[in-house]
Amino acid sequence: MSTSSYPSEYAFAFSRRYRVAALPFGVTARTSGVRLDPDGLHVRFGPWRLHSELENLRSVSLTGDFSFARAAGPPRFLTGDRGVAFTPNGDAAVRVRFRASVPCLDPTGLVWPLRHTAAVLGVADVADFLGRADELGLAVE
């Protein structure tokens, strides 16, 4: 039994405009979610998946204020740090940085051998996510 004061499951916060833009890609509230627990980080965003062991999570920080054109729709490749963004709104989100990069946009590596150094997650409760990260011993910046 967990004694955590924070949840381990987090829903994405879909705004109406972003929800419509994500729908053609199979990204909905029912097909998306985040789990952060002692086993690591597990992200589902429509057909896309990302997983990282807890030991591979370097830090977690607050981010946000995304433009619709740069954030709506499917996960986005972040050119600045080779990260991946799961942003169903333009508001606050959390950025998780990895020690070793992880696959997501092309999990097979056959089409585009790309691995990601960070993930931006537009979860509904960023404060609880940051609290859970701290509780699990992650560096919260």
Short mmCIF file of N, CA and C in Angstrom, two decimals:
data_model
loop_
_atom_site.label_atom_id
_atom_site.label_comp_id
_atom_site.label_asym_id
_atom_site.label_seq_id
_atom_site.Cartn_x
_atom_site.Cartn_y
_atom_site.Cartn_z
N MET A 1 0.83 -1.18 0.00
CA MET A 1 0.00 0.00 0.00
C MET A 1 0.88 1.25 0.00
N SER A 2 0.55 2.18 -0.87
CA SER A 2 1.33 3.40 -1.00
C SER A 2 0.95 4.40 0.08
N THR A 3 1.96 5.09 0.59
CA THR A 3 1.71 6.14 1.58
C THR A 3 1.93 7.52 0.96
N SER A 4 1.92 7.59 -0.35
CA SER A 4 2.14 8.84 -1.06
C SER A 4 1.02 9.83 -0.78
N SER A 5 1.39 11.08 -0.65
CA SER A 5 0.37 12.12 -0.50
C SER A 5 -0.01 12.71 -1.86
N TYR A 6 0.58 12.17 -2.93
CA TYR A 6 0.29 12.62 -4.30
C TYR A 6 -0.16 11.44 -5.14
N PRO A 7 -0.97 11.69 -6.15
CA PRO A 7 -1.37 10.59 -7.04
C PRO A 7 -0.20 10.16 -7.92
N SER A 8 -0.31 8.99 -8.51
CA SER A 8 0.71 8.55 -9.46
C SER A 8 0.20 8.61 -10.89
N GLU A 9 -1.11 8.79 -11.07
CA GLU A 9 -1.72 8.88 -12.40
C GLU A 9 -2.14 10.32 -12.67
N TYR A 10 -1.81 10.80 -13.86
CA TYR A 10 -2.12 12.19 -14.22
C TYR A 10 -2.78 12.24 -15.59
N ALA A 11 -3.87 13.00 -15.67
CA ALA A 11 -4.55 13.22 -16.94
C ALA A 11 -3.91 14.42 -17.63
N PHE A 12 -3.97 14.42 -18.95
CA PHE A 12 -3.56 15.60 -19.69
C PHE A 12 -4.69 16.62 -19.63
N ALA A 13 -4.35 17.90 -19.61
CA ALA A 13 -5.33 18.98 -19.55
C ALA A 13 -5.62 19.46 -20.97
N PHE A 14 -6.64 18.89 -21.60
CA PHE A 14 -6.99 19.26 -22.97
C PHE A 14 -7.86 20.51 -22.99
N SER A 15 -7.38 21.54 -23.67
CA SER A 15 -8.24 22.70 -23.92
C SER A 15 -9.06 22.38 -25.17
N ARG A 16 -10.14 23.08 -25.37
CA ARG A 16 -11.06 22.75 -26.47
C ARG A 16 -10.37 22.82 -27.83
N ARG A 17 -9.68 23.91 -28.12
CA ARG A 17 -9.01 24.05 -29.42
C ARG A 17 -7.96 22.96 -29.64
N TYR A 18 -7.20 22.65 -28.63
CA TYR A 18 -6.16 21.64 -28.75
C TYR A 18 -6.79 20.25 -28.90
N ARG A 19 -7.90 20.01 -28.23
CA ARG A 19 -8.59 18.72 -28.33
C ARG A 19 -9.00 18.46 -29.78
N VAL A 20 -9.55 19.46 -30.45
CA VAL A 20 -9.97 19.32 -31.84
C VAL A 20 -8.76 19.05 -32.74
N ALA A 21 -7.65 19.74 -32.50
CA ALA A 21 -6.44 19.55 -33.32
C ALA A 21 -5.81 18.18 -33.11
N ALA A 22 -5.97 17.60 -31.93
CA ALA A 22 -5.36 16.30 -31.62
C ALA A 22 -6.20 15.12 -32.10
N LEU A 23 -7.49 15.31 -32.24
CA LEU A 23 -8.41 14.22 -32.57
C LEU A 23 -8.03 13.45 -33.84
N PRO A 24 -7.66 14.09 -34.95
CA PRO A 24 -7.31 13.31 -36.15
C PRO A 24 -6.11 12.38 -35.96
N PHE A 25 -5.32 12.60 -34.92
CA PHE A 25 -4.15 11.78 -34.65
C PHE A 25 -4.44 10.69 -33.62
N GLY A 26 -5.70 10.57 -33.21
CA GLY A 26 -6.08 9.56 -32.22
C GLY A 26 -5.73 9.94 -30.80
N VAL A 27 -5.46 11.21 -30.58
CA VAL A 27 -5.11 11.69 -29.25
C VAL A 27 -6.36 12.27 -28.60
N THR A 28 -6.84 11.61 -27.55
CA THR A 28 -8.01 12.05 -26.80
C THR A 28 -7.72 11.89 -25.31
N ALA A 29 -8.60 12.39 -24.48
CA ALA A 29 -8.45 12.20 -23.04
C ALA A 29 -8.48 10.71 -22.68
N ARG A 30 -9.26 9.93 -23.41
CA ARG A 30 -9.36 8.48 -23.13
C ARG A 30 -8.13 7.70 -23.55
N THR A 31 -7.39 8.22 -24.54
CA THR A 31 -6.22 7.49 -25.04
C THR A 31 -4.91 8.08 -24.55
N SER A 32 -4.99 8.93 -23.53
CA SER A 32 -3.80 9.63 -23.07
C SER A 32 -3.72 9.64 -21.55
N GLY A 33 -2.52 9.69 -21.04
CA GLY A 33 -2.31 9.80 -19.61
C GLY A 33 -0.84 9.66 -19.26
N VAL A 34 -0.52 9.97 -18.02
CA VAL A 34 0.85 9.91 -17.52
C VAL A 34 0.82 9.19 -16.19
N ARG A 35 1.82 8.34 -15.97
CA ARG A 35 2.00 7.70 -14.67
C ARG A 35 3.44 7.95 -14.22
N LEU A 36 3.59 8.40 -12.99
CA LEU A 36 4.91 8.60 -12.38
C LEU A 36 4.90 7.86 -11.07
N ASP A 37 5.72 6.81 -10.99
CA ASP A 37 5.76 5.97 -9.79
C ASP A 37 7.16 5.39 -9.64
N PRO A 38 7.40 4.55 -8.63
CA PRO A 38 8.74 4.00 -8.45
C PRO A 38 9.27 3.20 -9.64
N ASP A 39 8.39 2.75 -10.53
CA ASP A 39 8.83 2.05 -11.73
C ASP A 39 9.29 3.01 -12.81
N GLY A 40 8.96 4.29 -12.71
CA GLY A 40 9.41 5.26 -13.69
C GLY A 40 8.30 6.13 -14.23
N LEU A 41 8.55 6.68 -15.41
CA LEU A 41 7.62 7.55 -16.10
C LEU A 41 7.03 6.80 -17.28
N HIS A 42 5.71 6.81 -17.36
CA HIS A 42 4.99 6.14 -18.45
C HIS A 42 4.03 7.16 -19.06
N VAL A 43 4.20 7.44 -20.35
CA VAL A 43 3.36 8.43 -21.03
C VAL A 43 2.64 7.75 -22.18
N ARG A 44 1.35 8.02 -22.29
CA ARG A 44 0.54 7.55 -23.42
C ARG A 44 -0.16 8.78 -23.98
N PHE A 45 -0.01 9.00 -25.28
CA PHE A 45 -0.61 10.16 -25.95
C PHE A 45 -1.13 9.66 -27.28
N GLY A 46 -2.37 9.15 -27.27
CA GLY A 46 -2.89 8.48 -28.46
C GLY A 46 -2.04 7.26 -28.75
N PRO A 47 -1.55 7.09 -29.99
CA PRO A 47 -0.74 5.92 -30.31
C PRO A 47 0.72 6.02 -29.86
N TRP A 48 1.15 7.16 -29.36
CA TRP A 48 2.54 7.35 -28.96
C TRP A 48 2.73 6.95 -27.51
N ARG A 49 3.89 6.34 -27.23
CA ARG A 49 4.25 5.91 -25.88
C ARG A 49 5.67 6.37 -25.56
N LEU A 50 5.88 6.65 -24.30
CA LEU A 50 7.22 6.96 -23.82
C LEU A 50 7.36 6.31 -22.45
N HIS A 51 8.49 5.68 -22.22
CA HIS A 51 8.76 5.07 -20.92
C HIS A 51 10.21 5.34 -20.54
N SER A 52 10.42 5.63 -19.28
CA SER A 52 11.77 5.76 -18.74
C SER A 52 11.77 5.25 -17.31
N GLU A 53 12.81 4.52 -16.97
CA GLU A 53 12.99 4.07 -15.59
C GLU A 53 13.20 5.29 -14.69
N LEU A 54 12.81 5.17 -13.43
CA LEU A 54 12.94 6.28 -12.48
C LEU A 54 14.38 6.76 -12.38
N GLU A 55 15.34 5.83 -12.39
CA GLU A 55 16.75 6.18 -12.26
C GLU A 55 17.24 7.02 -13.43
N ASN A 56 16.53 6.99 -14.55
CA ASN A 56 16.93 7.75 -15.73
C ASN A 56 16.37 9.17 -15.74
N LEU A 57 15.50 9.50 -14.79
CA LEU A 57 14.91 10.84 -14.74
C LEU A 57 15.87 11.77 -14.00
N ARG A 58 16.42 12.75 -14.71
CA ARG A 58 17.42 13.64 -14.14
C ARG A 58 16.80 14.77 -13.33
N SER A 59 15.76 15.42 -13.89
CA SER A 59 15.14 16.54 -13.19
C SER A 59 13.76 16.82 -13.77
N VAL A 60 12.98 17.58 -13.00
CA VAL A 60 11.63 17.97 -13.40
C VAL A 60 11.50 19.47 -13.11
N SER A 61 10.92 20.20 -14.05
CA SER A 61 10.75 21.64 -13.85
C SER A 61 9.43 22.10 -14.46
N LEU A 62 9.03 23.29 -14.09
CA LEU A 62 7.80 23.90 -14.60
C LEU A 62 8.12 24.65 -15.89
N THR A 63 7.24 24.54 -16.86
CA THR A 63 7.38 25.25 -18.13
C THR A 63 5.98 25.60 -18.63
N GLY A 64 5.88 26.18 -19.79
CA GLY A 64 4.56 26.48 -20.33
C GLY A 64 4.53 27.70 -21.21
N ASP A 65 3.32 28.19 -21.47
CA ASP A 65 3.05 29.32 -22.33
C ASP A 65 3.43 29.00 -23.78
N PHE A 66 2.76 27.97 -24.33
CA PHE A 66 3.03 27.51 -25.68
C PHE A 66 2.03 28.11 -26.67
N SER A 67 2.50 28.43 -27.86
CA SER A 67 1.58 28.91 -28.90
C SER A 67 0.83 27.73 -29.50
N PHE A 68 -0.37 27.98 -29.95
CA PHE A 68 -1.20 26.94 -30.55
C PHE A 68 -0.49 26.31 -31.74
N ALA A 69 0.08 27.12 -32.60
CA ALA A 69 0.73 26.60 -33.82
C ALA A 69 1.91 25.69 -33.52
N ARG A 70 2.59 25.91 -32.42
CA ARG A 70 3.76 25.10 -32.08
C ARG A 70 3.45 23.91 -31.19
N ALA A 71 2.24 23.84 -30.65
CA ALA A 71 1.98 22.81 -29.65
C ALA A 71 0.79 21.90 -29.94
N ALA A 72 -0.17 22.34 -30.72
CA ALA A 72 -1.40 21.56 -30.92
C ALA A 72 -1.16 20.36 -31.82
N GLY A 73 -1.96 19.31 -31.61
CA GLY A 73 -1.90 18.13 -32.46
C GLY A 73 -1.14 16.98 -31.84
N PRO A 74 -0.34 16.27 -32.64
CA PRO A 74 0.40 15.11 -32.12
C PRO A 74 1.60 15.57 -31.29
N PRO A 75 2.35 14.64 -30.71
CA PRO A 75 3.58 15.03 -30.01
C PRO A 75 4.50 15.79 -30.96
N ARG A 76 5.24 16.72 -30.43
CA ARG A 76 6.13 17.56 -31.24
C ARG A 76 7.58 17.35 -30.86
N PHE A 77 8.43 17.34 -31.87
CA PHE A 77 9.87 17.28 -31.67
C PHE A 77 10.36 18.67 -31.27
N LEU A 78 11.17 18.74 -30.22
CA LEU A 78 11.71 20.01 -29.75
C LEU A 78 13.15 20.13 -30.23
N THR A 79 13.38 21.02 -31.16
CA THR A 79 14.70 21.12 -31.78
C THR A 79 15.77 21.61 -30.82
N GLY A 80 15.42 22.42 -29.85
CA GLY A 80 16.41 22.97 -28.93
C GLY A 80 17.16 21.93 -28.12
N ASP A 81 16.45 20.93 -27.62
CA ASP A 81 17.11 19.93 -26.78
C ASP A 81 16.78 18.49 -27.19
N ARG A 82 16.24 18.31 -28.40
CA ARG A 82 15.85 16.99 -28.91
C ARG A 82 14.79 16.34 -28.02
N GLY A 83 14.00 17.15 -27.36
CA GLY A 83 12.93 16.64 -26.51
C GLY A 83 11.68 16.34 -27.33
N VAL A 84 10.65 15.91 -26.62
CA VAL A 84 9.35 15.65 -27.25
C VAL A 84 8.29 16.32 -26.37
N ALA A 85 7.34 16.98 -27.02
CA ALA A 85 6.30 17.72 -26.28
C ALA A 85 4.94 17.06 -26.46
N PHE A 86 4.31 16.78 -25.35
CA PHE A 86 2.93 16.29 -25.29
C PHE A 86 2.12 17.44 -24.68
N THR A 87 1.64 18.35 -25.52
CA THR A 87 1.04 19.58 -25.02
C THR A 87 -0.37 19.76 -25.56
N PRO A 88 -1.38 19.31 -24.82
CA PRO A 88 -2.77 19.47 -25.24
C PRO A 88 -3.38 20.79 -24.79
N ASN A 89 -2.54 21.74 -24.44
CA ASN A 89 -2.98 23.09 -24.07
C ASN A 89 -1.76 24.00 -24.16
N GLY A 90 -1.97 25.29 -24.06
CA GLY A 90 -0.85 26.22 -24.13
C GLY A 90 -0.41 26.74 -22.78
N ASP A 91 -0.92 26.13 -21.73
CA ASP A 91 -0.70 26.62 -20.37
C ASP A 91 0.52 25.97 -19.72
N ALA A 92 0.46 25.84 -18.42
CA ALA A 92 1.56 25.26 -17.66
C ALA A 92 1.75 23.78 -17.99
N ALA A 93 3.01 23.36 -17.93
CA ALA A 93 3.37 21.96 -18.16
C ALA A 93 4.61 21.67 -17.33
N VAL A 94 5.01 20.41 -17.32
CA VAL A 94 6.26 20.02 -16.66
C VAL A 94 7.23 19.52 -17.72
N ARG A 95 8.51 19.81 -17.51
CA ARG A 95 9.57 19.31 -18.37
C ARG A 95 10.36 18.28 -17.57
N VAL A 96 10.43 17.08 -18.09
CA VAL A 96 11.20 16.01 -17.46
C VAL A 96 12.45 15.80 -18.30
N ARG A 97 13.61 15.91 -17.68
CA ARG A 97 14.88 15.70 -18.39
C ARG A 97 15.40 14.30 -18.05
N PHE A 98 15.97 13.65 -19.07
CA PHE A 98 16.47 12.29 -18.92
C PHE A 98 17.99 12.28 -18.85
N ARG A 99 18.54 11.33 -18.10
CA ARG A 99 19.99 11.13 -18.07
C ARG A 99 20.45 10.53 -19.40
N ALA A 100 19.77 9.50 -19.84
CA ALA A 100 20.03 8.87 -21.15
C ALA A 100 18.78 9.06 -21.99
N SER A 101 18.95 9.38 -23.25
CA SER A 101 17.80 9.67 -24.11
C SER A 101 16.93 8.44 -24.31
N VAL A 102 15.65 8.69 -24.61
CA VAL A 102 14.65 7.62 -24.75
C VAL A 102 13.93 7.76 -26.09
N PRO A 103 13.43 6.64 -26.64
CA PRO A 103 12.68 6.71 -27.90
C PRO A 103 11.23 7.11 -27.66
N CYS A 104 10.61 7.69 -28.68
CA CYS A 104 9.17 7.97 -28.61
C CYS A 104 8.59 8.17 -30.00
N LEU A 105 8.98 9.24 -30.70
CA LEU A 105 8.34 9.56 -31.97
C LEU A 105 8.52 8.45 -32.99
N ASP A 106 9.66 7.79 -33.00
CA ASP A 106 9.87 6.59 -33.80
C ASP A 106 10.44 5.53 -32.88
N PRO A 107 9.58 4.81 -32.15
CA PRO A 107 10.07 3.85 -31.16
C PRO A 107 10.89 2.71 -31.75
N THR A 108 10.70 2.40 -33.04
CA THR A 108 11.45 1.31 -33.67
C THR A 108 12.86 1.74 -34.05
N GLY A 109 13.05 3.03 -34.32
CA GLY A 109 14.34 3.51 -34.77
C GLY A 109 14.62 3.19 -36.22
N LEU A 110 13.66 2.58 -36.90
CA LEU A 110 13.86 2.18 -38.30
C LEU A 110 13.67 3.33 -39.27
N VAL A 111 12.69 4.17 -39.03
CA VAL A 111 12.39 5.26 -39.94
C VAL A 111 13.22 6.49 -39.59
N TRP A 112 13.26 6.80 -38.33
CA TRP A 112 13.93 8.02 -37.87
C TRP A 112 14.59 7.69 -36.54
N PRO A 113 15.87 7.34 -36.56
CA PRO A 113 16.54 6.89 -35.32
C PRO A 113 16.77 8.04 -34.35
N LEU A 114 15.69 8.48 -33.74
CA LEU A 114 15.73 9.64 -32.86
C LEU A 114 15.39 9.24 -31.44
N ARG A 115 16.17 9.76 -30.51
CA ARG A 115 15.89 9.56 -29.10
C ARG A 115 15.78 10.94 -28.46
N HIS A 116 15.05 11.01 -27.37
CA HIS A 116 14.72 12.30 -26.77
C HIS A 116 15.40 12.49 -25.42
N THR A 117 15.88 13.70 -25.19
CA THR A 117 16.58 14.04 -23.95
C THR A 117 15.65 14.62 -22.89
N ALA A 118 14.41 14.94 -23.30
CA ALA A 118 13.44 15.54 -22.37
C ALA A 118 12.04 15.30 -22.90
N ALA A 119 11.07 15.44 -22.00
CA ALA A 119 9.65 15.37 -22.39
C ALA A 119 8.91 16.49 -21.69
N VAL A 120 8.07 17.19 -22.44
CA VAL A 120 7.21 18.23 -21.89
C VAL A 120 5.80 17.65 -21.81
N LEU A 121 5.21 17.69 -20.62
CA LEU A 121 3.92 17.06 -20.37
C LEU A 121 2.91 18.09 -19.88
N GLY A 122 1.85 18.29 -20.65
CA GLY A 122 0.80 19.23 -20.27
C GLY A 122 -0.24 18.57 -19.39
N VAL A 123 0.18 18.15 -18.20
CA VAL A 123 -0.73 17.46 -17.29
C VAL A 123 -1.66 18.46 -16.60
N ALA A 124 -2.80 17.96 -16.16
CA ALA A 124 -3.82 18.81 -15.55
C ALA A 124 -3.37 19.41 -14.22
N ASP A 125 -2.59 18.67 -13.44
CA ASP A 125 -2.18 19.16 -12.13
C ASP A 125 -0.66 19.17 -12.03
N VAL A 126 -0.05 20.25 -12.52
CA VAL A 126 1.41 20.33 -12.52
C VAL A 126 1.96 20.38 -11.10
N ALA A 127 1.26 21.01 -10.18
CA ALA A 127 1.74 21.11 -8.80
C ALA A 127 1.84 19.73 -8.16
N ASP A 128 0.82 18.89 -8.34
CA ASP A 128 0.88 17.54 -7.79
C ASP A 128 1.96 16.71 -8.46
N PHE A 129 2.14 16.88 -9.78
CA PHE A 129 3.19 16.14 -10.48
C PHE A 129 4.56 16.51 -9.92
N LEU A 130 4.80 17.81 -9.71
CA LEU A 130 6.08 18.25 -9.15
C LEU A 130 6.25 17.72 -7.72
N GLY A 131 5.16 17.70 -6.94
CA GLY A 131 5.22 17.15 -5.59
C GLY A 131 5.54 15.67 -5.60
N ARG A 132 4.93 14.93 -6.51
CA ARG A 132 5.20 13.49 -6.64
C ARG A 132 6.65 13.26 -7.04
N ALA A 133 7.15 14.07 -7.97
CA ALA A 133 8.55 13.93 -8.40
C ALA A 133 9.49 14.15 -7.22
N ASP A 134 9.22 15.17 -6.42
CA ASP A 134 10.03 15.44 -5.24
C ASP A 134 9.95 14.29 -4.25
N GLU A 135 8.77 13.77 -4.05
CA GLU A 135 8.55 12.65 -3.14
C GLU A 135 9.33 11.41 -3.57
N LEU A 136 9.49 11.24 -4.89
CA LEU A 136 10.23 10.09 -5.43
C LEU A 136 11.73 10.33 -5.47
N GLY A 137 12.17 11.50 -4.99
CA GLY A 137 13.60 11.79 -4.91
C GLY A 137 14.19 12.41 -6.16
N LEU A 138 13.35 12.92 -7.05
CA LEU A 138 13.86 13.55 -8.26
C LEU A 138 14.21 15.01 -7.99
N ALA A 139 15.15 15.54 -8.73
CA ALA A 139 15.51 16.95 -8.61
C ALA A 139 14.39 17.79 -9.22
N VAL A 140 13.78 18.64 -8.42
CA VAL A 140 12.72 19.53 -8.90
C VAL A 140 13.31 20.93 -8.98
N GLU A 141 13.34 21.46 -10.17
CA GLU A 141 13.97 22.78 -10.39
C GLU A 141 12.93 23.87 -10.47
#
